Tab-separated table of C-alpha atoms in Angstrom:
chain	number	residue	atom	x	y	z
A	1	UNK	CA	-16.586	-11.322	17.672
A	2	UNK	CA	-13.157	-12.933	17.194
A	3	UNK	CA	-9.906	-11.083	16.014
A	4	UNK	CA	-9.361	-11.493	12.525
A	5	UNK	CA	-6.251	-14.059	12.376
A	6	UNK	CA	-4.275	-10.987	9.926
A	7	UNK	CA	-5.381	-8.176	12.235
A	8	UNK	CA	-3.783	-10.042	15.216
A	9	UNK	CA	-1.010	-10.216	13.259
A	10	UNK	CA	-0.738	-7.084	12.208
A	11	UNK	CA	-0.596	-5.781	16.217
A	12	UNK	CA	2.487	-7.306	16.323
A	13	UNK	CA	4.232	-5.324	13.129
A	14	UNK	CA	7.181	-3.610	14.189
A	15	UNK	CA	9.931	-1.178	12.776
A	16	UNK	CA	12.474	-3.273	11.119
A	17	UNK	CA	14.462	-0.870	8.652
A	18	UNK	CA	14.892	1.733	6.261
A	19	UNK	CA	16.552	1.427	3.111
A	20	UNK	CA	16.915	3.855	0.228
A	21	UNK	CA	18.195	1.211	-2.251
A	22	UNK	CA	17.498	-1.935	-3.699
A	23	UNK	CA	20.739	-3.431	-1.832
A	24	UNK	CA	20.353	-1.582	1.682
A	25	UNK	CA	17.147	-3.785	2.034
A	26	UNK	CA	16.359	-7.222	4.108
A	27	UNK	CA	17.786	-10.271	2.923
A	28	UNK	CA	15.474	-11.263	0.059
A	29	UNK	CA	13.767	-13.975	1.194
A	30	UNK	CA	9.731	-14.537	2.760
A	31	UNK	CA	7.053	-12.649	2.075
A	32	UNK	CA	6.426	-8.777	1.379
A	33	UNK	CA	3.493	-6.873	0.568
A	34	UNK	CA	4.161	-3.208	-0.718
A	35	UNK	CA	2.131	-0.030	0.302
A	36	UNK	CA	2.186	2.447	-2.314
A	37	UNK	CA	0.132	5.599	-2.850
A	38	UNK	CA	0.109	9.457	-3.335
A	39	UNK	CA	1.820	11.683	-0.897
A	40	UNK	CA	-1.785	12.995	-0.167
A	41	UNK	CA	-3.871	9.317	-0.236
A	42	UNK	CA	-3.498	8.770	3.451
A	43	UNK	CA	-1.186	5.868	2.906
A	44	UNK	CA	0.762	6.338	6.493
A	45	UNK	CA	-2.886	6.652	8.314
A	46	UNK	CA	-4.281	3.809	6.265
A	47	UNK	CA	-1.095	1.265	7.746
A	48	UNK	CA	-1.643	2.641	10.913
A	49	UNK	CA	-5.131	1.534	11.148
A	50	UNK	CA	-4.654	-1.489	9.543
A	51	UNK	CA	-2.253	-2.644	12.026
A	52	UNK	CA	-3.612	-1.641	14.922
A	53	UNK	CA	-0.767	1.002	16.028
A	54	UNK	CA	-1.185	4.868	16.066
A	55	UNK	CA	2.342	5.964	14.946
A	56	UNK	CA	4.114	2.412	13.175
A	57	UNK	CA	4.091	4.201	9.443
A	58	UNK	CA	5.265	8.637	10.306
A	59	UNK	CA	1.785	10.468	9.418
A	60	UNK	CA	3.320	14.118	8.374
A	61	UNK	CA	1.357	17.644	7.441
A	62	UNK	CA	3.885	17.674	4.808
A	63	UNK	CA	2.948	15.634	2.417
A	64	UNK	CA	5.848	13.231	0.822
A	65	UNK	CA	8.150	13.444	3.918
A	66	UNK	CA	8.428	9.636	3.383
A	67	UNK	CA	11.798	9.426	0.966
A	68	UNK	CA	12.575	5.633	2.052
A	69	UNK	CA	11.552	2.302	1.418
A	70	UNK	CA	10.286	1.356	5.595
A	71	UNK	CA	10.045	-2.492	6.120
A	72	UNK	CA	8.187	-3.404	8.876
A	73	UNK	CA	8.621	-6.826	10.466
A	74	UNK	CA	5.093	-9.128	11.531
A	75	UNK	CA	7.082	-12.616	12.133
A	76	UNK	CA	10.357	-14.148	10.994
A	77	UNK	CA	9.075	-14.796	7.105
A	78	UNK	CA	6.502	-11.744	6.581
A	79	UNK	CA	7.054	-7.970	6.428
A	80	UNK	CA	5.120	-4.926	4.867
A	81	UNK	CA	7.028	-2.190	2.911
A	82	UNK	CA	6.067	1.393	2.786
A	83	UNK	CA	7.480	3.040	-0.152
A	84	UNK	CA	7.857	6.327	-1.081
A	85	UNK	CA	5.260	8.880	-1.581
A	86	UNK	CA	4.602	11.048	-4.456
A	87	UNK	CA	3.079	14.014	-6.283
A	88	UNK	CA	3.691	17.042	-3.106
A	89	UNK	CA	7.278	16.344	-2.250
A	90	UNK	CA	9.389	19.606	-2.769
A	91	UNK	CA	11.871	18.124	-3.650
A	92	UNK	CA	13.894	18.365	-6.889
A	93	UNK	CA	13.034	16.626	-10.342
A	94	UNK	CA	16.065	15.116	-10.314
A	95	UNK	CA	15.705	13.874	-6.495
A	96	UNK	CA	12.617	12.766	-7.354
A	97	UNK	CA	13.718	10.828	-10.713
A	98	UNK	CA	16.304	8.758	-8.566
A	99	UNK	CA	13.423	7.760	-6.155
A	100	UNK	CA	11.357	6.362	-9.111
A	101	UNK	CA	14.407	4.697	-10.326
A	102	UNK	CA	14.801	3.139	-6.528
A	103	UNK	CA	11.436	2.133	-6.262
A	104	UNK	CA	11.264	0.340	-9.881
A	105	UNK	CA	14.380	-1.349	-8.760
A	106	UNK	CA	12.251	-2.462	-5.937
A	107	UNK	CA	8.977	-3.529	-7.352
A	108	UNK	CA	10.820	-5.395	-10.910
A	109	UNK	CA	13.682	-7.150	-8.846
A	110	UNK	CA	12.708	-8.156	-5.501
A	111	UNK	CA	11.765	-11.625	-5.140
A	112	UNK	CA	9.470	-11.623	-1.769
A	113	UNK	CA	7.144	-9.215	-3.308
A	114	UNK	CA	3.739	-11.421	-3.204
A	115	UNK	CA	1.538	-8.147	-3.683
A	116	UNK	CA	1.022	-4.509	-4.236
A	117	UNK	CA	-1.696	-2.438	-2.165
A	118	UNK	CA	-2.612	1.269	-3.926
A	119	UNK	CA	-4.494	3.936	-1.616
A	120	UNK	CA	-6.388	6.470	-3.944
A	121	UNK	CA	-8.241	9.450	-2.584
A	122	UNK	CA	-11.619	8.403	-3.211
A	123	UNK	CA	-12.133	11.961	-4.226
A	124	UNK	CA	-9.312	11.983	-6.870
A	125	UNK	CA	-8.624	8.658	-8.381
A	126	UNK	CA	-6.419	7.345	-10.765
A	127	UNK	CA	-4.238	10.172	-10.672
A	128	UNK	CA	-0.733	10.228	-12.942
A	129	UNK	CA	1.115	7.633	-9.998
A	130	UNK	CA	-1.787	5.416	-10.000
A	131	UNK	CA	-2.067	4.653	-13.793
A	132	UNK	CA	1.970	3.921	-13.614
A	133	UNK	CA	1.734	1.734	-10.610
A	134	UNK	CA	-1.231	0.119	-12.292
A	135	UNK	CA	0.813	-0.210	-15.525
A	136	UNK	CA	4.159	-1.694	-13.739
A	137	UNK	CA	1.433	-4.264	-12.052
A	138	UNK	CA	0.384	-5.149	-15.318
A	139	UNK	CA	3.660	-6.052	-16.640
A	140	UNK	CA	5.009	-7.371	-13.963
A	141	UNK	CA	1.889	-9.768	-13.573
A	142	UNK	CA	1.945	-8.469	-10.048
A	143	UNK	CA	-1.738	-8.610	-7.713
A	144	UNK	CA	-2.698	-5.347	-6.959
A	145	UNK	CA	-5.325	-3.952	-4.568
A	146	UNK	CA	-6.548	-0.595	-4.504
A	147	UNK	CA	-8.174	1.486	-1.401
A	148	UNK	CA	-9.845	4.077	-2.298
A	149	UNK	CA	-9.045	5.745	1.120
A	150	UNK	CA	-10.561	8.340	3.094
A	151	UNK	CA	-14.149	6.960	2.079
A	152	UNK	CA	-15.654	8.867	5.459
A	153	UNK	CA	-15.157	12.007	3.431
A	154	UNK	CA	-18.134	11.307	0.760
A	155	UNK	CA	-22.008	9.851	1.631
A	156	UNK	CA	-22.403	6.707	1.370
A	157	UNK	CA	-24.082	6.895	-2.249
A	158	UNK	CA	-21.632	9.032	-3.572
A	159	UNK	CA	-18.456	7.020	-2.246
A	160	UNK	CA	-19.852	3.413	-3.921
A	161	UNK	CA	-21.197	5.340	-6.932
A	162	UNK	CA	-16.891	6.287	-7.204
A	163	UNK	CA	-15.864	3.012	-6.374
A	164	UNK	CA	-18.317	1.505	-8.914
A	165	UNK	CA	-17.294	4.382	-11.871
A	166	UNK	CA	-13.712	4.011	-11.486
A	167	UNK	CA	-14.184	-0.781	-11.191
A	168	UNK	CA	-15.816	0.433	-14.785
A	169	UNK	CA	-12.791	2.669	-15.735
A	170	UNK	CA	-10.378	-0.549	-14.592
A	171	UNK	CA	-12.602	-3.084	-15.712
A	172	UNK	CA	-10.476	-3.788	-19.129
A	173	UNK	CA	-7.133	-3.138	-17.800
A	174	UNK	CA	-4.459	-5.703	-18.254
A	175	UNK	CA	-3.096	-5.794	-14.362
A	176	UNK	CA	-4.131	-8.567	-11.928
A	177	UNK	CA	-6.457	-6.110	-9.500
A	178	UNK	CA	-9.350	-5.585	-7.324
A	179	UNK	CA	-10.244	-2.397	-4.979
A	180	UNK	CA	-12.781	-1.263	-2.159
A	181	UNK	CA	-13.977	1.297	-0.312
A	182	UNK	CA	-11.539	2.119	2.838
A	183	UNK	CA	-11.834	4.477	6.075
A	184	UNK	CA	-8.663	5.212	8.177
A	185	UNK	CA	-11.149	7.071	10.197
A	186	UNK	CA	-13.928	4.988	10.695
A	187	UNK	CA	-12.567	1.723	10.096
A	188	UNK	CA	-14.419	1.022	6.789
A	189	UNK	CA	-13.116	-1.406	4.327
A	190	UNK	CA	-10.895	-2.953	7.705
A	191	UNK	CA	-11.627	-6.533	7.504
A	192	UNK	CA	-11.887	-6.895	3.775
A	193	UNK	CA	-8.361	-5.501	3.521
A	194	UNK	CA	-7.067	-7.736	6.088
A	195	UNK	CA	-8.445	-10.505	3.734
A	196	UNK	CA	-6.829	-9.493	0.848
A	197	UNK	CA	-3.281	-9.080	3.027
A	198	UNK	CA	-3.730	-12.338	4.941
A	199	UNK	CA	-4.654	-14.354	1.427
A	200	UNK	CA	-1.329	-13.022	0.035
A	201	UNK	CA	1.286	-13.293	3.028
A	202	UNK	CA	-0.640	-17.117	3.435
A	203	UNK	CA	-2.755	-16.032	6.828
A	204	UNK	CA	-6.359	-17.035	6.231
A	205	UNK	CA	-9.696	-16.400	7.662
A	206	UNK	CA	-10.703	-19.474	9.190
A	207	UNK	CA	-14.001	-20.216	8.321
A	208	UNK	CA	-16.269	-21.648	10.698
């Protein structure tokens, strides 16, 4: 079976910069899609598997290590953009209120931003961050695509009977979304996620 076009891609993704604020980042110009999630929704496993690379996002035991926005580089015009992680920093609340105030710099102002991915737990979903990134998506008119991550962790039943409850919970909500189920572990959820990335940052699937 052939390499999907946006997983080949993705091999290539490499370390480009770290910046804390909105002016310490790459020139504003391409595209960017934004990785967002709970310190504990196995957002740093979930880019790691999506692009093909064991360490290319830090995976910590200590949860919300990850204080900076990380752009990582796949060509000349397209990067991905892990931000912060919240929820089991210990860090301070006013620490953490200037990181919110970073990242909403980010996510209202910067121009490349073409979409938003959100990693729930599949076991706890639509937590406190969730509903606000879901809420700033809505506003901003911004495509958003949820992984409910670490999938592996429930039977099969039980994880689409989650996915299915919490499409119901979403179903009215005002922000341009869709979700699936997704396995850093097993790979689950791989291909239809490198869909979703490849539509946005203008990679598709060709279609025999």
């Amino acid at each position: 079976m052939p390499m999907h076009p946006m997983e080949k891609r993705l091999h290539q993704a490499l370390f480009l910069q770290s910046a804390q604020r909105l002016d310490q980042c790459p020139p504003d110009e391409g595209l960017e899609v934004a990785f967002a999630g709970r310190s504990n929704a196995g957002k740093s496993s979930a880019i790691n598997r999506l692009t093909g690379q064991r360490s290319l996002a830090r995976t910590s035991k200590t949860p919300g290590r990850t204080q900076l926005l990380n752009f990582f580089q796949l060509d000349e015009e397209r990067r991905l953009v892990d931000l912060p992680g919240y929820g089991y920093a210990k860090v301070s609340k006013s620490k953490r209120n200037e990181w919110q105030e970073h990242l909403d710099h980010y996510l209202s102002e910067r121009q490349t931003l073409v979409g938003l991915v959100l990693m729930m737990d599949i076991r706890h979903p639509l937590k406190d961050f969730d509903l606000m990134m879901l809420e700033w998506s809505a506003q901003a008119n911004m495509p958003i695509h949820i992984l409910m991550t670490k999938a592996d962790k429930l039977k099969f039943g039980a994880a689409k009977s989650t996915l299915l409850q919490v499409q119901k919970q979403l179903k009215e909500h005002p922000a341009p979304l869709s979700l699936q189920l997704f396995s850093a572990t097993n790979g689950t959820g791989c291909d239809e996620a490198w869909d979703k990335l490849g539509e946005w940052l203008g990679i598709e699937r060709l279609t025999p």
